[in-house]
Amino acid sequence: MISITGHYNEFTVFLAVIVGILASYTALDIMSKMMKKQRNNYLWLTLSATSMGLGVGAMHYIAMLAYYVPVSFHFDAVLSVLALITAISGSLVAFWTFWKWRTSVWSGLILGSSILGTHYIAMAAIETEARIHYAVLSVLLSVIIALAVAFYAMHLFFRSKSVKANPFLKLVSSILLGIGISAMHFMSMYGMKLHIAHSVARKWGQWLPYQAPFSNIIASITITLLIVFLLVAAFKRQEEVRDSQLKEEYYQSLFNYNPNIVCAVDLYGNIQTINPKGTELTGYTLNKMEKIPFPSMFREAEKAEEYMWKSLSGNSVYYEATLIRKDNQSVYVEVTQMPIIVHDQIKGSYVIAKDVTDRKMAQQQLLDLQKDLKRTLSQQDGTIFKFVKSSKGYVYTMCEGKMIRDMGYDESDVVGKTPDEFLPESYARDNRSYYDKAWAGEKVSYEVLLNDFAYYTKLTPHIYKGKVQEVIGSVVDITDLHEAREKLAKSESMYRSVLSTMSEGVVFHDLEGNLIAANAYAAKILNVPYDQMLSVNPFGLDWEIIHPDGTAFALEDIPSVRCLHTKEAVRNTVMGIYLNEKKLTWLSVNAEPLQESKYYKGVVVTFYDITKQQEQEQDLLHSNQQMIIAKEEAEKANQAKSEFLSKVSHELRTPLNSILGYAQILEEQGEKDLTEKQLNRIRKILKAGNHLLYLINETLDLSKIESGHLAINLEPVSVKEAIEDALKIMKPLAKDKHSIFYTRFHAYQEVFVEVDELRFQQILLNLLTNAIKYSPAYRDIIIYTDITQHHVTILIEDRGFGIPASELNRIFEPFYRVNRLEKDGTGIGLALVKQLVTLMNGTCGVRSEEGKGSTFWVRFPLVNPPVPKRLSNEREAESFLGFSMPISIVYIEDNDTNIELMQSILSPYKNVKLLVAKTGENGIGLIRSILPDIILIDIDLPDMNGFEVCTQLQLEKELKHIPRVALSASAMQSDIDQAFLVGFSEYVTKPIHISTFLNVLKSLTKA
């Protein structure tokens, strides 16, 4: 065994350490955010663990790429992914453990274990021809370093009380953890020994172009992700700080600008703070108020103290009291007092006192007015009466007014009597229920009919010390009003019936925006209870109203407002209204001014809900936009794919040109000079090269079909002849596997289909190749046809492994291969078959059973046989034997290998003179001087491309008639089209098929 050693790339090692430190800093920074009990804690926990895991994984792979040794290394993909998962999941468990239990011991041990697991799983992923041995001491030291550093970093960062005060400590912890991870890795690598059994050595990273760039890419991606995580965390942190400051300002504004007294009282009843309104209303400064117990500021001090202690026991209380100002003036207030609870402990109480002095004064004025009203009514046509409750019922104590006499009673008939003693029984019974309510303390008003007259009665209880002492009643004759109301009710009933049946919302409002009427459908559209509809004022809506383009409606643009201002009708205005934060309703609104009269002026507004129509229009617009974007993306992707395929095809065809060209020459000329063993080896080269060329052509054909650029020439083709030709080609391949073709044509009937003959042959060859490839040796393959009146179906049945039912619907997809079949292939053949069949108006499918085999079929419409063609002359039917007269050929090519190949191809023909130019400019000069019979031009030249050379020749009268053949490794249809457009006579793709190429030259000399 040979021991080998390597060396480290210092810059890559530096990158690994930087990634480890940055990952540690990012993870700890995001974790510290979560520890502050912010929102989305699980999101931050995941982000922190992802940062740590990505950093640990990336650091290990960058550090391993930094180690250069002269043997080939590869990484097992499954173990590599497992290492990354271990890093992320281990970090997640470690951070979650600390978050839940605040233990740096277990969280540090878990984090250190995940770092060790990641490292040694990643080391196990290495696949190499050398044997790897680890020194026990190095492994032990790496374990100690990982666990100790992880524990100490977690303890230092999360347990120190000075983290908030000293942000530098966060950086120190991150550097400690990042360097510790790196030290663990390099300590383990220090103890790694490589032994190899032979002296053959290759450069490190044979599977990569370069180690350093790849490690730089890993570092760049990882650092970018970590910086993005940091920026996201910083942005969220700044956002929360702004929210917190904004909330603080909100609360401060609520306190300072509150129109009520707001203050805080401690557990002893002393005022701790008070807002400006409090000092203004009481006349005291805060310093003075701190010396005054809160209850003593009220006239009802005992009541205030009682309620204060209730609030300090944890209850919210409400009461009315009289506040005594500094100048001894009284202020009537409504007081709300609630406890201040901090950490489940009562620290005091908040007090909010609302000045209701104006309301109290208004109430008093109202009482005075009521007294005046009663005196006035006693002198009017109505009646005033009083009653009390006694053992025999309700007894009238006073009854005055003209109306009682109009009813046929004197005062003596009422006073001292109960209603049952002088009123009709039904009237007295109804009165008794109203009197009960009034005596219970409720103000009662009602209407009654008596002797064809309508009366309005109002009962007002007089309450003293919480008890009703008497009830005062007033009666007014409303007979005329009752009759008018009945007429109005009939009219309104008809009017509301009409409105309720309308299929659109209708509202009427006056010049000030007060709603006079509205139908139920309007309330339904606006999502307002119908009984609250008349309280809505269109001029004072707090709804957000927008135009279809998203801009807000100005007040003067609202249809009803504009109608009132212009006195003209407004038609079909579309408005979007946010009836709540989420629901947007679209309305089509009309407004019509009402005819002016001496009673009323205003506007009638009708509207209906068009939300569904608007949403459908928006969905259609969005759908169109998405389709346009998808089309543009598809076109870009298709163009990028075409460019990629063109480049790949060109790069592969260039070396294949020499390989297959020389192999063809050796095969043709070596039958006399080479042994059979050498000829077999040459044929293997040709077979492998042609197989590679076949794969390239299949990929390009599939690309052309998908892009719509594949040209096909449809003509009647004999199905039987096509199958027989395909079988002749495939017999050698079947013979290798000892398989036999069995054909069963439909009564040997010869039928024709309209297809491209070459592409049809390609379909049959692909299906036959698959049948042979996926069948075991010594298994037969059956080819038969099924002919109906209008179609022919070609079926190819094998006795192979079969295809699982779950995969049948995917085998015609590009690059898809059956999972359990380990066979060479690209997964393009069946996809190409389906595309070609579809392109030639056919259908295809498959039937299969696992373990028994598969049957692939293609179906095409039948057509009439073709009309036989007669050969134009005998010379066209002659096989190529050689050029009949001396010709000169100019070959413009800069690649020496391609030049030597061309010379080898044409050397057997003594009457052919080949002249070579290595640049486009030299080639044009050479052509001008000798005027050759044929010009061969490579497309990729050092000074100008072949298209430019051809264009230049086309411009010169003496040269434009000379046939020009493009030789190129590019097989894309766009390049071929461009070649014929600029004036090329033929286009030959590399690698050159010699017989085909010679036939091209012969056809050009005949022309």
PDB file of C-alpha atoms in Angstrom, residues 886-896 898-904 906-907 909-920 922-938 941 962-963 965 967 997 1001:
ATOM      1  CA  PRO A 886     -10.942  16.095 -63.652  1.00  0.00           C
ATOM      2  CA  ILE A 887     -12.435  18.533 -61.108  1.00  0.00           C
ATOM      3  CA  SER A 888     -10.961  21.005 -58.646  1.00  0.00           C
ATOM      4  CA  ILE A 889     -12.299  21.550 -55.121  1.00  0.00           C
ATOM      5  CA  VAL A 890     -11.430  24.405 -52.754  1.00  0.00           C
ATOM      6  CA  TYR A 891     -11.857  23.469 -49.059  1.00  0.00           C
ATOM      7  CA  ILE A 892     -11.960  26.411 -46.554  1.00  0.00           C
ATOM      8  CA  GLU A 893     -11.273  24.891 -43.102  1.00  0.00           C
ATOM      9  CA  ASP A 894      -9.029  25.885 -40.173  1.00  0.00           C
ATOM     10  CA  ASN A 895      -9.048  22.533 -38.330  1.00  0.00           C
ATOM     11  CA  ASP A 896      -6.028  20.420 -39.378  1.00  0.00           C
ATOM     12  CA  ASN A 898     -10.712  17.882 -40.579  1.00  0.00           C
ATOM     13  CA  ILE A 899      -8.367  18.867 -43.472  1.00  0.00           C
ATOM     14  CA  GLU A 900      -6.427  15.590 -43.189  1.00  0.00           C
ATOM     15  CA  LEU A 901      -9.726  13.643 -43.081  1.00  0.00           C
ATOM     16  CA  MET A 902     -10.965  15.352 -46.273  1.00  0.00           C
ATOM     17  CA  GLN A 903      -7.656  14.633 -48.001  1.00  0.00           C
ATOM     18  CA  SER A 904      -7.954  10.972 -46.973  1.00  0.00           C
ATOM     19  CA  LEU A 906     -10.646  12.220 -51.724  1.00  0.00           C
ATOM     20  CA  SER A 907      -7.150  10.699 -52.125  1.00  0.00           C
ATOM     21  CA  TYR A 909      -9.805   9.734 -56.741  1.00  0.00           C
ATOM     22  CA  LYS A 910      -6.865  10.800 -58.917  1.00  0.00           C
ATOM     23  CA  ASN A 911      -8.948  13.134 -61.065  1.00  0.00           C
ATOM     24  CA  VAL A 912      -9.956  15.226 -58.031  1.00  0.00           C
ATOM     25  CA  LYS A 913      -7.670  18.103 -57.046  1.00  0.00           C
ATOM     26  CA  LEU A 914      -8.190  19.419 -53.461  1.00  0.00           C
ATOM     27  CA  LEU A 915      -6.882  22.902 -52.500  1.00  0.00           C
ATOM     28  CA  VAL A 916      -7.102  24.137 -48.899  1.00  0.00           C
ATOM     29  CA  ALA A 917      -7.417  27.634 -47.338  1.00  0.00           C
ATOM     30  CA  LYS A 918      -7.502  28.099 -43.568  1.00  0.00           C
ATOM     31  CA  THR A 919      -9.230  31.495 -43.437  1.00  0.00           C
ATOM     32  CA  GLY A 920     -12.238  32.952 -45.185  1.00  0.00           C
ATOM     33  CA  ASN A 922      -7.554  33.407 -48.135  1.00  0.00           C
ATOM     34  CA  GLY A 923     -10.248  31.090 -49.412  1.00  0.00           C
ATOM     35  CA  ILE A 924     -12.002  33.887 -51.349  1.00  0.00           C
ATOM     36  CA  GLY A 925      -8.664  34.858 -52.908  1.00  0.00           C
ATOM     37  CA  LEU A 926      -7.906  31.260 -53.859  1.00  0.00           C
ATOM     38  CA  ILE A 927     -11.339  30.849 -55.444  1.00  0.00           C
ATOM     39  CA  ARG A 928     -10.892  34.024 -57.485  1.00  0.00           C
ATOM     40  CA  SER A 929      -7.559  32.783 -58.813  1.00  0.00           C
ATOM     41  CA  ILE A 930      -8.466  29.228 -59.904  1.00  0.00           C
ATOM     42  CA  LEU A 931     -12.305  29.271 -60.286  1.00  0.00           C
ATOM     43  CA  PRO A 932     -12.834  25.725 -58.877  1.00  0.00           C
ATOM     44  CA  ASP A 933     -15.667  23.337 -59.757  1.00  0.00           C
ATOM     45  CA  ILE A 934     -16.902  22.951 -56.145  1.00  0.00           C
ATOM     46  CA  ILE A 935     -16.343  24.954 -52.947  1.00  0.00           C
ATOM     47  CA  LEU A 936     -16.464  23.327 -49.485  1.00  0.00           C
ATOM     48  CA  ILE A 937     -16.833  25.846 -46.621  1.00  0.00           C
ATOM     49  CA  ASP A 938     -16.710  25.249 -42.875  1.00  0.00           C
ATOM     50  CA  LEU A 941     -13.754  30.114 -39.360  1.00  0.00           C
ATOM     51  CA  ILE A 962     -19.918  27.782 -58.459  1.00  0.00           C
ATOM     52  CA  PRO A 963     -21.704  25.165 -56.249  1.00  0.00           C
ATOM     53  CA  VAL A 965     -21.367  23.038 -49.851  1.00  0.00           C
ATOM     54  CA  LEU A 967     -19.781  21.645 -43.790  1.00  0.00           C
ATOM     55  CA  PHE A 997     -20.895  13.070 -49.053  1.00  0.00           C
ATOM     56  CA  LEU A1001     -20.240  15.959 -54.820  1.00  0.00           C
TER      57      LEU A1001
END
